[in-house]
Amino acid sequence: MSLTAEQTIEALRAAGEPTRLRILALLAGEELSVMELSRVLDQSQPRVSRHLKLMTDAGLIERFPDGARVFYRVSHDVDARRLTDTVLDLLDDAEGEADHARLDAVRDERATAAAAYFETVAPSWDRIRSLYVSESAVESAIARAAGPGPFDRVVDLGTGSGRMLTLLGSKARMSIGLDLSQNMLNIARANVVKAGLDKVELRHGDIFATRLPNQSADLVLVHQVLHYLVDPAAAVAEAARLVSPGGKLLIVDFAPHDLEQLRDEHQHRRLGFADEEIGRWLAEAGLDASASIALPPDTAGLTVTIWTATRPAIAKRSVA
Ligand SMILES: C[S@@+](CC[C@H](N)C(=O)[O-])C[C@H]1O[C@@H](n2cnc3c(N)ncnc32)[C@H](O)[C@@H]1O
């Protein structure tokens, strides 16, 4: 389906203003909150919100609330996205350079705060993790979703204290745990030794650029990591890139919630994820997603969701 003339005119009108063009160029790269946009543009939040509303009404961008914050991203409607890309293609790249530099600074600030948090909480991470989830139920469900194995190579992205490796490592011929925090990796190292696992490599690395080969793991895990990240969609794409044909990606994170204090106290950027959002990222990465599994808390706490997706196996050629 294409846009009508009226829709096209409305969308072009909405984009046809300097600040709104800047916003579109920023959102074309990643989802951003009103607060982040207002810092990058150096304009007040109400002013930025007015621009955002106009572009949302015109179908160029989408609004999604996350707890008390509101995030925006470019529309995933194919025609609206094509129109945005066409408009942005015409712009001289130099126009947006200053905005992108300021966005990098805002991202770096966040990433540094999150990294400092993990370096500090590493020794108590196993206790903190259990504050908001009923761990045993979640872990049995993860083990069931992963399947019986054996796996050739398990990759755990944002491995933290290595809990996923000790849970599933005995079913793997070899496993890799990757994390940005050296303190977390030290604790993971001690935990895998304690669990008697010897074919485990712990590597310092970034989930956005793992430097692991394409399609090289038959089980990839991203457990309780996405909600800290500045660009969760990019992390899902990178995780999916590692999944071998017939292999599986397991993403475990919170369902949408409203515990705002987790942002300040525990550096969460997103308050959970909706099925529709994760499902879209998985489909864009070329994986087939299964129905998600929601695990409500026993008493107080948060609902944890497991999203499973597989890379279709390469069809065997029939012999004539
Ligand atoms: C909440 S902990 C979860 C750890 C583990 N998956 C678990 O469930 O126990 C999140 C981990 O992600 C790591 N992390 C955050 N950003 C990362 C990034 N960009 N690349 C790799 N690891 C990252 C943190 O250092 C931390 O160890």
Short mmCIF file of C-alpha atoms and ligand atoms in Angstrom, two decimals:
data_model
loop_
_atom_site.label_atom_id
_atom_site.label_comp_id
_atom_site.label_asym_id
_atom_site.label_seq_id
_atom_site.Cartn_x
_atom_site.Cartn_y
_atom_site.Cartn_z
CA MET A 1 0.00 0.00 0.00
CA SER A 2 1.29 3.51 -0.81
CA LEU A 3 0.62 6.83 0.88
CA THR A 4 -2.22 8.94 -0.52
CA ALA A 5 -1.38 12.39 -1.91
CA GLU A 6 -2.91 13.91 1.22
CA GLN A 7 -0.82 11.73 3.56
CA THR A 8 2.33 12.51 1.57
CA ILE A 9 1.69 16.25 1.76
CA GLU A 10 0.99 16.06 5.50
CA ALA A 11 4.17 14.05 6.08
CA LEU A 12 6.29 16.45 3.98
CA ARG A 13 4.80 19.44 5.80
CA ALA A 14 5.60 17.83 9.14
CA ALA A 15 9.19 17.15 8.07
CA GLY A 16 9.58 20.60 6.48
CA GLU A 17 11.03 22.51 9.41
CA PRO A 18 14.67 22.71 10.56
CA THR A 19 14.29 21.23 14.07
CA ARG A 20 11.98 18.51 12.82
CA LEU A 21 14.44 17.51 10.11
CA ARG A 22 17.14 17.28 12.79
CA ILE A 23 14.88 15.11 14.94
CA LEU A 24 14.11 12.81 12.00
CA ALA A 25 17.83 12.41 11.27
CA LEU A 26 18.49 11.48 14.91
CA LEU A 27 15.58 9.03 15.14
CA ALA A 28 16.56 7.37 11.87
CA GLY A 29 19.51 5.93 13.79
CA GLU A 30 17.83 4.75 17.00
CA GLU A 31 14.93 5.18 19.40
CA LEU A 32 15.33 8.17 21.73
CA SER A 33 13.46 9.60 24.71
CA VAL A 34 12.11 13.16 24.74
CA MET A 35 14.67 13.93 27.42
CA GLU A 36 17.56 12.67 25.28
CA LEU A 37 16.32 14.60 22.23
CA SER A 38 15.90 17.76 24.23
CA ARG A 39 19.51 17.53 25.44
CA VAL A 40 20.90 16.89 21.98
CA LEU A 41 18.87 19.69 20.39
CA ASP A 42 19.36 21.99 23.38
CA GLN A 43 15.67 22.85 23.36
CA SER A 44 13.08 22.54 26.13
CA GLN A 45 11.14 19.28 26.47
CA PRO A 46 7.72 20.93 25.80
CA ARG A 47 9.10 22.47 22.62
CA VAL A 48 10.59 19.18 21.43
CA SER A 49 7.35 17.40 22.36
CA ARG A 50 5.36 19.76 20.12
CA HIS A 51 7.58 18.89 17.15
CA LEU A 52 7.30 15.22 17.97
CA LYS A 53 3.51 15.37 18.17
CA LEU A 54 3.27 16.95 14.72
CA MET A 55 5.45 14.26 13.18
CA THR A 56 3.61 11.50 15.05
CA ASP A 57 0.24 12.79 13.79
CA ALA A 58 1.65 12.82 10.26
CA GLY A 59 2.72 9.16 10.59
CA LEU A 60 6.46 9.86 10.22
CA ILE A 61 7.41 8.69 13.71
CA GLU A 62 5.95 6.51 16.46
CA ARG A 63 5.56 7.30 20.13
CA PHE A 64 5.89 4.66 22.80
CA PRO A 65 5.61 5.28 26.51
CA ASP A 66 8.07 3.53 28.79
CA GLY A 67 7.05 4.00 32.43
CA ALA A 68 6.88 7.75 33.01
CA ARG A 69 9.11 8.50 30.00
CA VAL A 70 8.17 8.62 26.37
CA PHE A 71 10.37 7.31 23.58
CA TYR A 72 10.12 7.91 19.85
CA ARG A 73 11.36 6.11 16.76
CA VAL A 74 10.80 6.44 13.03
CA SER A 75 7.67 4.74 11.80
CA HIS A 76 8.13 1.15 10.74
CA ASP A 77 5.45 1.58 8.07
CA VAL A 78 7.36 0.83 4.84
CA ASP A 79 6.06 3.85 2.90
CA ALA A 80 6.51 6.33 5.73
CA ARG A 81 10.05 5.02 6.27
CA ARG A 82 10.78 5.33 2.53
CA LEU A 83 9.63 8.94 2.58
CA THR A 84 11.82 9.69 5.63
CA ASP A 85 14.85 7.99 4.06
CA THR A 86 14.34 9.89 0.80
CA VAL A 87 14.15 13.24 2.58
CA LEU A 88 17.21 12.45 4.71
CA ASP A 89 19.19 11.18 1.69
CA LEU A 90 18.86 14.61 0.10
CA LEU A 91 20.47 16.32 3.08
CA ASP A 92 24.15 17.03 3.20
CA ASP A 93 25.61 14.66 5.84
CA ALA A 94 27.57 17.56 7.33
CA GLU A 95 24.24 19.15 8.43
CA GLY A 96 23.67 16.57 11.13
CA GLU A 97 27.27 16.17 12.30
CA ALA A 98 26.99 18.45 15.32
CA ASP A 99 23.76 16.75 16.47
CA HIS A 100 25.31 13.31 16.11
CA ALA A 101 28.36 14.42 18.07
CA ARG A 102 26.09 15.67 20.88
CA LEU A 103 24.10 12.42 20.72
CA ASP A 104 27.36 10.46 21.05
CA ALA A 105 28.19 12.51 24.15
CA VAL A 106 24.75 11.80 25.70
CA ARG A 107 25.12 8.08 24.90
CA ASP A 108 28.66 7.98 26.29
CA GLU A 109 27.49 9.60 29.51
CA ARG A 110 24.82 6.92 29.90
CA ALA A 111 27.11 4.06 28.95
CA THR A 112 29.76 5.31 31.38
CA ALA A 113 27.22 5.55 34.23
CA ALA A 114 25.93 2.03 33.46
CA ALA A 115 29.47 0.61 33.20
CA ALA A 116 30.45 2.24 36.51
CA TYR A 117 27.32 0.76 38.08
CA PHE A 118 28.26 -2.77 36.98
CA GLU A 119 31.87 -2.43 38.08
CA THR A 120 30.56 -1.44 41.53
CA VAL A 121 27.72 -3.94 41.93
CA ALA A 122 29.62 -6.91 40.51
CA PRO A 123 30.32 -8.55 43.90
CA SER A 124 26.66 -8.31 44.94
CA TRP A 125 25.13 -8.90 41.51
CA ASP A 126 23.72 -12.37 42.25
CA ARG A 127 21.78 -10.94 45.21
CA ILE A 128 20.56 -7.86 43.29
CA ARG A 129 19.40 -10.01 40.39
CA SER A 130 17.11 -12.01 42.65
CA LEU A 131 15.38 -8.89 44.08
CA TYR A 132 12.90 -8.52 41.26
CA VAL A 133 12.45 -12.02 39.86
CA SER A 134 11.60 -15.49 41.08
CA GLU A 135 14.85 -16.94 39.86
CA SER A 136 14.27 -20.67 40.05
CA ALA A 137 11.08 -20.57 37.97
CA VAL A 138 12.74 -18.31 35.41
CA GLU A 139 15.84 -20.47 35.18
CA SER A 140 13.87 -23.71 34.70
CA ALA A 141 11.86 -22.00 31.95
CA ILE A 142 15.08 -20.78 30.29
CA ALA A 143 16.56 -24.29 30.41
CA ARG A 144 13.37 -25.68 28.83
CA ALA A 145 13.31 -22.97 26.15
CA ALA A 146 16.98 -23.58 25.31
CA GLY A 147 16.24 -27.29 24.78
CA PRO A 148 18.22 -30.38 25.70
CA GLY A 149 21.30 -29.68 23.59
CA PRO A 150 24.02 -30.67 23.24
CA PHE A 151 25.13 -27.33 21.79
CA ASP A 152 28.31 -26.85 19.81
CA ARG A 153 28.78 -23.28 20.91
CA VAL A 154 26.81 -21.21 23.40
CA VAL A 155 27.39 -17.46 23.42
CA ASP A 156 26.14 -15.47 26.42
CA LEU A 157 26.14 -11.72 25.72
CA GLY A 158 26.40 -9.51 28.81
CA THR A 159 27.22 -12.59 30.84
CA GLY A 160 27.65 -10.70 34.13
CA SER A 161 28.43 -13.19 36.89
CA GLY A 162 28.11 -16.01 34.34
CA ARG A 163 24.82 -17.41 35.64
CA MET A 164 23.59 -18.47 32.17
CA LEU A 165 26.90 -20.22 31.53
CA THR A 166 26.69 -22.22 34.75
CA LEU A 167 23.03 -23.01 34.01
CA LEU A 168 23.54 -24.23 30.45
CA GLY A 169 27.30 -24.74 30.08
CA SER A 170 27.20 -28.47 30.86
CA LYS A 171 25.08 -28.96 27.71
CA ALA A 172 27.64 -27.18 25.54
CA ARG A 173 30.85 -28.38 23.88
CA MET A 174 32.15 -24.88 24.38
CA SER A 175 30.75 -21.57 25.61
CA ILE A 176 31.73 -17.94 25.38
CA GLY A 177 30.64 -15.32 27.90
CA LEU A 178 31.14 -11.71 26.84
CA ASP A 179 30.86 -8.62 29.04
CA LEU A 180 32.06 -5.01 29.19
CA SER A 181 32.78 -5.12 32.91
CA GLN A 182 36.10 -6.61 34.00
CA ASN A 183 34.80 -7.00 37.55
CA MET A 184 31.80 -8.98 36.34
CA LEU A 185 34.10 -11.15 34.20
CA ASN A 186 36.30 -11.90 37.23
CA ILE A 187 33.26 -13.10 39.15
CA ALA A 188 32.04 -15.13 36.17
CA ARG A 189 35.49 -16.74 35.97
CA ALA A 190 35.29 -17.83 39.60
CA ASN A 191 31.72 -19.11 39.12
CA VAL A 192 32.46 -21.26 36.08
CA VAL A 193 35.45 -22.81 37.82
CA LYS A 194 33.29 -23.51 40.88
CA ALA A 195 30.72 -25.16 38.59
CA GLY A 196 33.46 -27.41 37.15
CA LEU A 197 33.08 -26.09 33.59
CA ASP A 198 36.30 -26.08 31.63
CA LYS A 199 35.28 -25.29 28.03
CA VAL A 200 34.25 -21.73 28.80
CA GLU A 201 35.92 -18.60 27.43
CA LEU A 202 35.24 -15.29 29.13
CA ARG A 203 35.92 -12.30 26.94
CA HIS A 204 35.91 -8.59 27.44
CA GLY A 205 33.71 -7.15 24.70
CA ASP A 206 30.79 -5.03 23.65
CA ILE A 207 27.42 -6.49 22.75
CA PHE A 208 27.13 -3.93 19.92
CA ALA A 209 30.30 -5.21 18.22
CA THR A 210 31.09 -8.69 19.50
CA ARG A 211 33.74 -9.43 16.84
CA LEU A 212 32.45 -13.03 16.81
CA PRO A 213 31.96 -14.67 13.41
CA ASN A 214 28.61 -14.68 11.59
CA GLN A 215 26.30 -17.61 12.35
CA SER A 216 28.85 -19.24 14.64
CA ALA A 217 26.74 -20.25 17.68
CA ASP A 218 23.83 -22.64 17.98
CA LEU A 219 22.61 -20.98 21.17
CA VAL A 220 22.89 -17.23 21.82
CA LEU A 221 21.64 -15.74 25.10
CA VAL A 222 20.86 -12.17 26.07
CA HIS A 223 19.67 -12.44 29.65
CA GLN A 224 18.63 -9.27 31.51
CA VAL A 225 20.86 -7.00 29.44
CA LEU A 226 18.65 -5.20 26.90
CA HIS A 227 17.00 -2.83 29.40
CA TYR A 228 20.39 -1.21 30.17
CA LEU A 229 21.30 -0.51 26.57
CA VAL A 230 21.17 2.71 24.60
CA ASP A 231 20.23 0.85 21.42
CA PRO A 232 18.51 -2.45 22.24
CA ALA A 233 17.46 -3.00 18.61
CA ALA A 234 21.11 -2.93 17.50
CA ALA A 235 22.04 -5.42 20.23
CA VAL A 236 19.31 -7.81 19.06
CA ALA A 237 20.60 -7.50 15.48
CA GLU A 238 24.16 -8.28 16.60
CA ALA A 239 22.99 -11.24 18.72
CA ALA A 240 20.94 -12.58 15.80
CA ARG A 241 23.92 -12.27 13.46
CA LEU A 242 25.73 -14.89 15.56
CA VAL A 243 22.97 -17.53 15.35
CA SER A 244 23.82 -20.46 13.07
CA PRO A 245 21.25 -22.04 10.72
CA GLY A 246 18.94 -24.12 12.91
CA GLY A 247 20.36 -22.33 15.97
CA LYS A 248 18.44 -20.39 18.60
CA LEU A 249 18.45 -16.95 20.19
CA LEU A 250 17.00 -16.56 23.67
CA ILE A 251 16.26 -13.07 24.93
CA VAL A 252 15.17 -12.80 28.54
CA ASP A 253 14.06 -9.47 29.95
CA PHE A 254 11.23 -7.73 31.77
CA ALA A 255 7.76 -7.26 30.34
CA PRO A 256 6.72 -3.56 30.37
CA HIS A 257 6.48 -2.27 33.96
CA ASP A 258 6.44 1.03 35.83
CA LEU A 259 9.12 0.75 38.52
CA GLU A 260 10.65 4.13 37.67
CA GLN A 261 13.12 3.87 40.54
CA LEU A 262 15.02 1.18 38.61
CA ARG A 263 16.31 3.90 36.28
CA ASP A 264 18.00 5.87 39.05
CA GLU A 265 18.89 3.08 41.45
CA HIS A 266 19.93 0.42 38.94
CA GLN A 267 20.66 2.27 35.67
CA HIS A 268 17.77 0.75 33.69
CA ARG A 269 17.13 2.75 30.52
CA ARG A 270 14.00 0.93 29.38
CA LEU A 271 11.27 -0.34 31.71
CA GLY A 272 10.69 -3.64 29.95
CA PHE A 273 9.82 -4.61 26.41
CA ALA A 274 6.59 -5.46 24.61
CA ASP A 275 6.28 -8.66 22.58
CA GLU A 276 5.49 -6.65 19.46
CA GLU A 277 8.73 -4.67 19.74
CA ILE A 278 11.06 -7.62 20.30
CA GLY A 279 9.14 -9.65 17.68
CA ARG A 280 9.76 -6.95 15.08
CA TRP A 281 13.51 -6.78 15.85
CA LEU A 282 13.77 -10.57 15.57
CA ALA A 283 11.91 -10.63 12.25
CA GLU A 284 14.08 -7.79 10.90
CA ALA A 285 17.13 -9.88 11.83
CA GLY A 286 15.83 -12.78 9.71
CA LEU A 287 14.89 -15.08 12.61
CA ASP A 288 11.62 -16.98 13.13
CA ALA A 289 10.21 -16.05 16.53
CA SER A 290 8.15 -18.45 18.64
CA ALA A 291 5.39 -17.29 20.99
CA SER A 292 6.95 -15.57 23.99
CA ILE A 293 6.73 -17.08 27.48
CA ALA A 294 5.64 -14.72 30.28
CA LEU A 295 6.66 -15.63 33.83
CA PRO A 296 4.73 -13.55 36.36
CA PRO A 297 6.33 -13.02 39.77
CA ASP A 298 5.46 -15.33 42.70
CA THR A 299 4.55 -12.43 44.95
CA ALA A 300 6.00 -8.95 44.47
CA GLY A 301 8.36 -8.41 41.56
CA LEU A 302 8.31 -8.13 37.84
CA THR A 303 7.10 -10.31 35.00
CA VAL A 304 9.98 -11.81 33.09
CA THR A 305 9.52 -12.71 29.43
CA ILE A 306 11.46 -15.23 27.38
CA TRP A 307 11.57 -14.59 23.65
CA THR A 308 12.87 -17.45 21.54
CA ALA A 309 13.75 -17.28 17.86
CA THR A 310 15.53 -19.59 15.43
CA ARG A 311 17.43 -19.06 12.23
CA PRO A 312 15.82 -21.24 9.57
CA ALA A 313 18.01 -24.26 8.77
CA ILE A 314 19.48 -24.34 5.27
CA ALA A 315 17.25 -26.58 3.17
CA LYS A 316 19.01 -29.74 1.99
CA ARG A 317 19.30 -29.94 -1.79
CA SER A 318 17.33 -32.83 -3.17
CA VAL A 319 19.45 -35.21 -5.22
CA ALA A 320 17.99 -35.85 -8.65
C1 LIG B 1 22.03 -7.14 34.60
S1 LIG B 1 23.54 -7.78 34.21
C2 LIG B 1 23.02 -9.36 33.64
C3 LIG B 1 24.09 -10.34 33.69
C4 LIG B 1 23.69 -11.76 33.38
N1 LIG B 1 23.26 -11.91 32.00
C5 LIG B 1 22.66 -12.19 34.38
O1 LIG B 1 21.50 -12.26 34.03
O2 LIG B 1 23.00 -12.41 35.51
C6 LIG B 1 23.90 -6.95 32.71
C7 LIG B 1 25.30 -7.20 32.22
O3 LIG B 1 25.41 -6.63 30.95
C8 LIG B 1 26.71 -6.06 30.86
N2 LIG B 1 26.69 -5.05 29.80
C9 LIG B 1 26.08 -3.85 29.82
N3 LIG B 1 26.30 -3.22 28.65
C10 LIG B 1 27.05 -4.05 27.90
C11 LIG B 1 27.60 -3.97 26.60
N4 LIG B 1 27.41 -2.89 25.83
N5 LIG B 1 28.31 -5.01 26.13
C12 LIG B 1 28.53 -6.11 26.91
N6 LIG B 1 28.03 -6.24 28.15
C13 LIG B 1 27.31 -5.23 28.64
C14 LIG B 1 26.98 -5.48 32.24
O4 LIG B 1 28.36 -5.27 32.47
C15 LIG B 1 26.35 -6.57 33.12
O5 LIG B 1 27.29 -7.52 33.49
#
